[in-house]
PDB file of C-alpha atoms in Angstrom:
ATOM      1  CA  UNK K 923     -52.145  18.805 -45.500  1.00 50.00           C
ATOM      2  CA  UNK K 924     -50.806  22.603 -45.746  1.00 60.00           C
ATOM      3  CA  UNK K 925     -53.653  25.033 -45.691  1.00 62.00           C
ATOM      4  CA  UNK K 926     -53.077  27.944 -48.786  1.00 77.00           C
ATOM      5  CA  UNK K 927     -50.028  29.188 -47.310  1.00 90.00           C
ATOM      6  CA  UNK K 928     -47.066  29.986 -49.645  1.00 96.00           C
ATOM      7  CA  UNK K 929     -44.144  28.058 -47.607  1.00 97.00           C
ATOM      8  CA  UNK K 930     -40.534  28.050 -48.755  1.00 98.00           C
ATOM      9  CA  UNK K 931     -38.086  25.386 -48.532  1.00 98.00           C
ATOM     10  CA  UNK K 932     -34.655  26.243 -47.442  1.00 98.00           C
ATOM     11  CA  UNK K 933     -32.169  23.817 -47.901  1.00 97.00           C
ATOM     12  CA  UNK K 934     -28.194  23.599 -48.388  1.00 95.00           C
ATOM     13  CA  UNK K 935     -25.771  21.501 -48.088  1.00 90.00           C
ATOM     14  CA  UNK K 936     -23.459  21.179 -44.700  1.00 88.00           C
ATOM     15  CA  UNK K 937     -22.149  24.408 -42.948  1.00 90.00           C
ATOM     16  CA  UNK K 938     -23.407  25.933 -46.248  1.00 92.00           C
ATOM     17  CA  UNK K 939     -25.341  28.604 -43.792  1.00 93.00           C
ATOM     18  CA  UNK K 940     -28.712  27.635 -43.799  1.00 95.00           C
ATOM     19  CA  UNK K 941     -29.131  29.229 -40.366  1.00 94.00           C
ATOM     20  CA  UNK K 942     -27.977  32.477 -40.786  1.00 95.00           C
ATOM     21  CA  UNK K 943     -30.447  32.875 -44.181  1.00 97.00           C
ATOM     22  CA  UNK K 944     -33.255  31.637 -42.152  1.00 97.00           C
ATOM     23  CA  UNK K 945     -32.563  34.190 -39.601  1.00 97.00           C
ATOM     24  CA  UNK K 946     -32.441  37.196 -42.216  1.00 98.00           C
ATOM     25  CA  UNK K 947     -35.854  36.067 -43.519  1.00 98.00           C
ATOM     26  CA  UNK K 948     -36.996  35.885 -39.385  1.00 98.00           C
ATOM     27  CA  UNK K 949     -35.483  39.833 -38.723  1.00 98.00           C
ATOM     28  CA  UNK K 950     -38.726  40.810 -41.041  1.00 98.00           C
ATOM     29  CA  UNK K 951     -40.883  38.767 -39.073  1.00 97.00           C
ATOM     30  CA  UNK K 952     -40.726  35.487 -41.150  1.00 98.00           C
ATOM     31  CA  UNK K 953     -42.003  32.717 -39.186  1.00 97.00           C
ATOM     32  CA  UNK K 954     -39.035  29.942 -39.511  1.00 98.00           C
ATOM     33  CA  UNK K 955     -40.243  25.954 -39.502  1.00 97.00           C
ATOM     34  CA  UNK K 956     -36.954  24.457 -38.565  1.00 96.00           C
ATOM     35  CA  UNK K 957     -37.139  20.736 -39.457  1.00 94.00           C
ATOM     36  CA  UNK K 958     -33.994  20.284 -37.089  1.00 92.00           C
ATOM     37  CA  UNK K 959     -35.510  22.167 -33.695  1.00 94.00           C
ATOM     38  CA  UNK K 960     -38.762  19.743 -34.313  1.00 96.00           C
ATOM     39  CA  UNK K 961     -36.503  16.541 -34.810  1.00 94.00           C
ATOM     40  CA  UNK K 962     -34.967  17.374 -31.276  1.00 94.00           C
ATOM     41  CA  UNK K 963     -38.547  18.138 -29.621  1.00 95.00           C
ATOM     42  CA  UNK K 964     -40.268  14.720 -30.638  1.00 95.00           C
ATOM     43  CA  UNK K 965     -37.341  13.138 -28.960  1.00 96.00           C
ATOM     44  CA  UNK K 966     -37.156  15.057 -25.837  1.00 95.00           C
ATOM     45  CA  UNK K 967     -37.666  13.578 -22.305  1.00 94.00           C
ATOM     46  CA  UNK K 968     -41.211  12.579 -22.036  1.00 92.00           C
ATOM     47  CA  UNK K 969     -42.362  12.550 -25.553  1.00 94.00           C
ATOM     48  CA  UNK K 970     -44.050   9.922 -27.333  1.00 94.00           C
ATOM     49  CA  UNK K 971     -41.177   9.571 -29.629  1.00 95.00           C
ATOM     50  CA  UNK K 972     -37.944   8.819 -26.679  1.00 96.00           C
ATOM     51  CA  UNK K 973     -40.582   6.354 -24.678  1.00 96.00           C
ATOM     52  CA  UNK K 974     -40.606   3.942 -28.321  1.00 96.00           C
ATOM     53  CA  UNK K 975     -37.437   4.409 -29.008  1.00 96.00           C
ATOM     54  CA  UNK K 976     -35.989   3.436 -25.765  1.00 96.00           C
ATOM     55  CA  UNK K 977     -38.557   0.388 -25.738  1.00 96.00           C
ATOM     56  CA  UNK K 978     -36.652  -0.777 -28.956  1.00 96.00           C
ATOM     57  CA  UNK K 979     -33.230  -0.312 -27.927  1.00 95.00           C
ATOM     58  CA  UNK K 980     -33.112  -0.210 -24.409  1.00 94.00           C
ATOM     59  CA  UNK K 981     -32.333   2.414 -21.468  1.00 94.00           C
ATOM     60  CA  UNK K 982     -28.589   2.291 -22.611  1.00 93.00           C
ATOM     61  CA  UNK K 983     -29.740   5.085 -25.218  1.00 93.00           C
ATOM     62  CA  UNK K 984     -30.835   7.421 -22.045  1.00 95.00           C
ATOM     63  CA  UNK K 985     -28.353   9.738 -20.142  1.00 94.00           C
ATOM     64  CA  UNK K 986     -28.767   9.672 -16.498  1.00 94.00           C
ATOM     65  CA  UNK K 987     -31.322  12.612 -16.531  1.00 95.00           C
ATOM     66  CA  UNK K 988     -33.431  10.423 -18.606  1.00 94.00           C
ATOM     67  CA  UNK K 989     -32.961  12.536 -21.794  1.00 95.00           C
ATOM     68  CA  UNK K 990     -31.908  10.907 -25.002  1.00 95.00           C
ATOM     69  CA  UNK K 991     -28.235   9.898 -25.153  1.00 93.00           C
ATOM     70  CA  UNK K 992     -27.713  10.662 -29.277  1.00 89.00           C
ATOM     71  CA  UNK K 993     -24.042   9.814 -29.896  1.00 86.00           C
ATOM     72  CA  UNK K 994     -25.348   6.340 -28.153  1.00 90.00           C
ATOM     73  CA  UNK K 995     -28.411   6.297 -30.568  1.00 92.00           C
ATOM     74  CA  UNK K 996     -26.091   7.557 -33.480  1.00 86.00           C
ATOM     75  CA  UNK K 997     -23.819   3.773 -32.788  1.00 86.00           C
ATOM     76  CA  UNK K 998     -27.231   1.903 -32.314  1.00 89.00           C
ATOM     77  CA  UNK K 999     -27.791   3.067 -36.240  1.00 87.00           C
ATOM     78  CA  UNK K1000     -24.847   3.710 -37.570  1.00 78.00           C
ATOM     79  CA  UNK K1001     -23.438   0.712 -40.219  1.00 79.00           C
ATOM     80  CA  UNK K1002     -27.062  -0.829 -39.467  1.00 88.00           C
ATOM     81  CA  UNK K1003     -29.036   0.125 -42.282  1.00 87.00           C
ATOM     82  CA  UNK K1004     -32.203  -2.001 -40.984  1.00 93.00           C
ATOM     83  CA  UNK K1005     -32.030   0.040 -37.511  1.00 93.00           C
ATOM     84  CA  UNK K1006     -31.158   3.355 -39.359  1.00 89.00           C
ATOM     85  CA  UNK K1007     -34.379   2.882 -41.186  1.00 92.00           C
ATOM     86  CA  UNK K1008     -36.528   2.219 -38.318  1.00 95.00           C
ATOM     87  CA  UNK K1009     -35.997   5.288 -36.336  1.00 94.00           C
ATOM     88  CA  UNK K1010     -36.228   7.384 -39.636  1.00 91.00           C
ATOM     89  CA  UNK K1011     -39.936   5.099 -40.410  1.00 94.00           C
ATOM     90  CA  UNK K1012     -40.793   6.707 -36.830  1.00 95.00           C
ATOM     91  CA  UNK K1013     -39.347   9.805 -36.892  1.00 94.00           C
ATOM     92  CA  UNK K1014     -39.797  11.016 -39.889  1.00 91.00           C
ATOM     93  CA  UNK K1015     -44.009  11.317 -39.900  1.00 93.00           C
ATOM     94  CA  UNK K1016     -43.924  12.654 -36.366  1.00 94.00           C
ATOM     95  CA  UNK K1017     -41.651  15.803 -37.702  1.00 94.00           C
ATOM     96  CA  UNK K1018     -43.150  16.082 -41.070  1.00 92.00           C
ATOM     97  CA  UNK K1019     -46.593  16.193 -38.739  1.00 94.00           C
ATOM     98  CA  UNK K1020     -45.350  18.899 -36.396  1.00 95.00           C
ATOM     99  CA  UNK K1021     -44.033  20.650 -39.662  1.00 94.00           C
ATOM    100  CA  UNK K1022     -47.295  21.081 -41.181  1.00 93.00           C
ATOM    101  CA  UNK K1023     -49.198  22.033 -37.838  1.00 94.00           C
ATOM    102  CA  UNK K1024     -46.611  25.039 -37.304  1.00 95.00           C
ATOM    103  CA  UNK K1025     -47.021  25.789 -41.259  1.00 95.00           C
ATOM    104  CA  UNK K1026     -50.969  25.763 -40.601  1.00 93.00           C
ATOM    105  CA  UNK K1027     -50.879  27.440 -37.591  1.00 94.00           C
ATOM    106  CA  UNK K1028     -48.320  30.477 -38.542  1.00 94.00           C
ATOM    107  CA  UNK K1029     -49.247  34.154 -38.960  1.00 94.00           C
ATOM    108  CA  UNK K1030     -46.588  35.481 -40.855  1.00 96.00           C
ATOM    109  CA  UNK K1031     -47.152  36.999 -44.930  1.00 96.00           C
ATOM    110  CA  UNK K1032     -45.325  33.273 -45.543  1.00 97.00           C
ATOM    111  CA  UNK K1033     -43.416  30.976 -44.023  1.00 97.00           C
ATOM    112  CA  UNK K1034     -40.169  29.602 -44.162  1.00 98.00           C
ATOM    113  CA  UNK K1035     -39.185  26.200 -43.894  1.00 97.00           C
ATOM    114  CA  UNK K1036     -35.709  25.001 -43.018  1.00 97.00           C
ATOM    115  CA  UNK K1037     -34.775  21.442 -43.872  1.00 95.00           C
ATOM    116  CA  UNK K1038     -31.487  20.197 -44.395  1.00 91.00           C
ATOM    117  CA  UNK K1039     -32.631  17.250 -46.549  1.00 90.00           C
ATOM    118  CA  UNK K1040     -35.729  19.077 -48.017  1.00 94.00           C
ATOM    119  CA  UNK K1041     -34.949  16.829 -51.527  1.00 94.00           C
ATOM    120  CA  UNK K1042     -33.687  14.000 -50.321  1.00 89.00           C
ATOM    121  CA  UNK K1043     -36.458  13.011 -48.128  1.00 88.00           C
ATOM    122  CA  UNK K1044     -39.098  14.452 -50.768  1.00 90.00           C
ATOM    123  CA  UNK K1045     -40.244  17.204 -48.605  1.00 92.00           C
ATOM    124  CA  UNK K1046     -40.301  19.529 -51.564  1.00 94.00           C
ATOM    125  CA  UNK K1047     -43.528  18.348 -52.461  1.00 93.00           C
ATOM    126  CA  UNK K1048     -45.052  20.188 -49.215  1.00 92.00           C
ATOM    127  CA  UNK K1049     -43.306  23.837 -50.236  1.00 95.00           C
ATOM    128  CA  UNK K1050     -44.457  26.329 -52.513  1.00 96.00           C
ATOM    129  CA  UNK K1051     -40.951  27.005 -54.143  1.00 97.00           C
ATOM    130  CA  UNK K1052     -37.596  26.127 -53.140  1.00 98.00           C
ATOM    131  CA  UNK K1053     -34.320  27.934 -52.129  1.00 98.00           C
ATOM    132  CA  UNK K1054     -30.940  26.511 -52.000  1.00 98.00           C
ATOM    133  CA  UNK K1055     -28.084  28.613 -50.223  1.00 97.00           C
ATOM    134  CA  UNK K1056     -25.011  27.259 -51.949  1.00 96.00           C
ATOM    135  CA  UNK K1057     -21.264  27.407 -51.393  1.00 93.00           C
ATOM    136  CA  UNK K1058     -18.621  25.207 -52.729  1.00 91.00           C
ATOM    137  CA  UNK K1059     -17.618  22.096 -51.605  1.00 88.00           C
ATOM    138  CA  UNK K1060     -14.012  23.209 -50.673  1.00 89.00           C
ATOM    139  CA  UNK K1061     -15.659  25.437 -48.157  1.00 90.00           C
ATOM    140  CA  UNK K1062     -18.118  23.050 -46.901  1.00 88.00           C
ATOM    141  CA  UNK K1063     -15.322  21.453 -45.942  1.00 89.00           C
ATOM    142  CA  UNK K1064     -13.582  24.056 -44.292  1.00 90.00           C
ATOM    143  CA  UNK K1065     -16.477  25.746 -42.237  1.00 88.00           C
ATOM    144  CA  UNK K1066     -17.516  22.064 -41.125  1.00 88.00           C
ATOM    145  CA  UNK K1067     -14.157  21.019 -39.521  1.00 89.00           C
ATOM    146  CA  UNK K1068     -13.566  24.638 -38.125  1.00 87.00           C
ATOM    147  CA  UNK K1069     -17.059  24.818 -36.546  1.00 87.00           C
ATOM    148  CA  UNK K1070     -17.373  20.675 -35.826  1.00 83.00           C
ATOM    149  CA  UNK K1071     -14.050  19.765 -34.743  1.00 85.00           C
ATOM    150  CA  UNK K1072     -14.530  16.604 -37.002  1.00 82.00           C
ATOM    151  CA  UNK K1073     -11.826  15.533 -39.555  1.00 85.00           C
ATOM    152  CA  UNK K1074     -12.007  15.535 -42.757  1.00 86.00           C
ATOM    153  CA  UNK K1075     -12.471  12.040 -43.829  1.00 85.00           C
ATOM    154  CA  UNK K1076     -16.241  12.572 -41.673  1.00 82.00           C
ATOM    155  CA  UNK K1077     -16.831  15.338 -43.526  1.00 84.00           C
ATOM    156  CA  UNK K1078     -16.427  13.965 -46.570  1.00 85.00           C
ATOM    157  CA  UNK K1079     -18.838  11.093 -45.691  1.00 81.00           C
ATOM    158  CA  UNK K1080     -21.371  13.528 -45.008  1.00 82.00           C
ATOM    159  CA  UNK K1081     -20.988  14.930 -48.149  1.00 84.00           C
ATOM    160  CA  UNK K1082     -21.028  11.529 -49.812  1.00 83.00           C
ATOM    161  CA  UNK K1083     -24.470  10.885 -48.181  1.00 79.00           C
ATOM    162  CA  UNK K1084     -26.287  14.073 -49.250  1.00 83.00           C
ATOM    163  CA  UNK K1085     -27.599  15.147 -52.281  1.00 88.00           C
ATOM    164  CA  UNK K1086     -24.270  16.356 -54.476  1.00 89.00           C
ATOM    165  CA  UNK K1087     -24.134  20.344 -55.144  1.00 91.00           C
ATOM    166  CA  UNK K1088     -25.117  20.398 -58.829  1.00 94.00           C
ATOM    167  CA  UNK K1089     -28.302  18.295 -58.154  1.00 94.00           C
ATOM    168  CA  UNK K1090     -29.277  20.875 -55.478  1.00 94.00           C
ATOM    169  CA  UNK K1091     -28.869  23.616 -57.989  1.00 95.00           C
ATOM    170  CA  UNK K1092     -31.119  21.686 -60.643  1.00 96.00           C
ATOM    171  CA  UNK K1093     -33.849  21.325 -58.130  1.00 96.00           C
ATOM    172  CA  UNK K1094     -33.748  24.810 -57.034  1.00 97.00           C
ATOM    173  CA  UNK K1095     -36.037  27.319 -58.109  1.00 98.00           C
ATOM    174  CA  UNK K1096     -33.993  30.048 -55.875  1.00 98.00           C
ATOM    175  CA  UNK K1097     -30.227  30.189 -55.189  1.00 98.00           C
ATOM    176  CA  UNK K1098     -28.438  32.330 -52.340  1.00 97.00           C
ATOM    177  CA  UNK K1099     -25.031  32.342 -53.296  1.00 95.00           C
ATOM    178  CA  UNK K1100     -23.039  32.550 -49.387  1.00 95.00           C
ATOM    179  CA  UNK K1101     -19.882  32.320 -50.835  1.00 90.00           C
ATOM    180  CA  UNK K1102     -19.321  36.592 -50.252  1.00 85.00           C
ATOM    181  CA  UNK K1103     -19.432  39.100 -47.346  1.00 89.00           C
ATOM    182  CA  UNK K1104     -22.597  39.423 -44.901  1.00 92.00           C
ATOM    183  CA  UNK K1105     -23.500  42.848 -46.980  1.00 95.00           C
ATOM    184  CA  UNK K1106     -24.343  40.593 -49.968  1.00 95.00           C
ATOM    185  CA  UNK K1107     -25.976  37.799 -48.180  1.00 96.00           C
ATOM    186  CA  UNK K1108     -28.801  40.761 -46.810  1.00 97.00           C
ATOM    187  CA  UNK K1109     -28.714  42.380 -50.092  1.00 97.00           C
ATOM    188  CA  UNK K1110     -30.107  38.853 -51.483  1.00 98.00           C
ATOM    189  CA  UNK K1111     -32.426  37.957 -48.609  1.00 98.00           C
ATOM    190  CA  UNK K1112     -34.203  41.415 -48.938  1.00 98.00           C
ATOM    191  CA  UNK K1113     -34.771  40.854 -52.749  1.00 98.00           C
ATOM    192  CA  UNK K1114     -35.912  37.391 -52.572  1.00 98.00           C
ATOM    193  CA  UNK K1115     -37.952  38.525 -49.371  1.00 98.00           C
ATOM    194  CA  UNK K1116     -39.936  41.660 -51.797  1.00 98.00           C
ATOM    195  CA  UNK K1117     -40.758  38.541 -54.071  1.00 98.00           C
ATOM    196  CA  UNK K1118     -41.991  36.202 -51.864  1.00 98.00           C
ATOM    197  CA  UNK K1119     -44.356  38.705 -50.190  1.00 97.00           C
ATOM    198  CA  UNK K1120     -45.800  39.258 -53.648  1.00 96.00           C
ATOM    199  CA  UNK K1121     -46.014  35.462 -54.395  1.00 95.00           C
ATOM    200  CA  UNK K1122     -47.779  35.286 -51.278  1.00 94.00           C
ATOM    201  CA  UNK K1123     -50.016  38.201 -51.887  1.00 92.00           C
ATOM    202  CA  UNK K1124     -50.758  36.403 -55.425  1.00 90.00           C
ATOM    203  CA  UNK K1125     -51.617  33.160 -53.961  1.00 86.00           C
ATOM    204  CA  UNK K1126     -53.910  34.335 -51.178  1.00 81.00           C
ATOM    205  CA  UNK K1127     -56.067  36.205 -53.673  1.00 77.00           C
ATOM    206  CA  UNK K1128     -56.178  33.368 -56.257  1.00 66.00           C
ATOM    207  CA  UNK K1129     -59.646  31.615 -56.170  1.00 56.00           C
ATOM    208  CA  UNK K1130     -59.677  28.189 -55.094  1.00 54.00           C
ATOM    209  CA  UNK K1131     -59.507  25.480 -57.848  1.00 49.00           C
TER     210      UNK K1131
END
């Protein structure tokens, strides 16, 4: 359960720049919740998470350093759907968990949240608002393969298995278009940055129901 905090949820689609808004919002002291970082710290060597996953599929999903091997987890799960959706039945409630405690715990005028699948996986219903940074699809593709090395046929099936652009935008109740120059992205962080600090303001003064 999130304490009154006002917490955004960033999202965006692939390569769509998620990152670099996240890090605008962190130059003013933003603290960011990065649903990504915590998805590689529950599985790190050691944790609770890698010790029941390798029980389940075996030491073959361990490099030699006894970290997790992913692109041996990723063909454990991939084309298995019944696999797939055990690891995401474990891993899921340990990040969303570790989400909230960082949310809780922050000290920042609000908090961002970063999740790539923020409305796919329903995690809009822990946010205060939501903000999409969009781009089109034909740079999607472009910015993936450049900075992925992957072809284009796998970029297109990551595409296919997230939410499609126009659904993002109806969910939304922000938009960062990152389709321009650098100059413009800043000029819409710091706007939407003023806003949210009076959101924020308005919600920590608002008696409890």
């Amino acid at each position: 359960m999130i304490n009154k905090r006002f917490v955004v949820g960033l999202t965006g689609g692939i390569a769509s720049g998620k990152t670099t808004v996240a890090n605008l919002f962190a130059a003013y002291g933003i603290q960011l919740v990065d649903a990504d970082v915590i998805a590689r710290e529950v599985v790190q060597k050691g944790s609770k998470g890698l010790t029941i996953i390798t029980e389940h599929f075996g030491n073959e999903i361990l490099l030699p350093d006894g970290q997790l091997d992913r692109a041996a987890l990723r063909s454990k799960v991939f084309n298995n759907e019944a696999q797939r959706l055990w690891l995401n039945s474990l891993l899921h409630p340990m990040i969303r968990q570790t989400m909230l405690e960082q949310v809780n715990t922050s000290t920042s005028a609000y908090v961002i949240m970063v999740v790539p699948l923020l409305f796919e996986n329903q995690l809009d219903s822990l946010v205060t608002t939501t903000l999409v940074v969009d781009i089109s699809p034909e740079l999607q593709i472009s910015r993936t393969m450049q900075r992925d090395g992957v072809s284009l046929q796998q970029v297109e099936h990551i595409l296919a298995s997230q939410m499609s652009r126009q659904q993002r935008i109806d969910k939304a109740d922000h938009i960062i278009d990152n389709q321009g120059d650098i100059n413009l992205l800043r000029s819409q962080v710091a706007r939407l940055h003023q806003l949210f600090l009076q959101q924020a303001d308005e919600l920590s003064i608002k008696p409890n129901d």
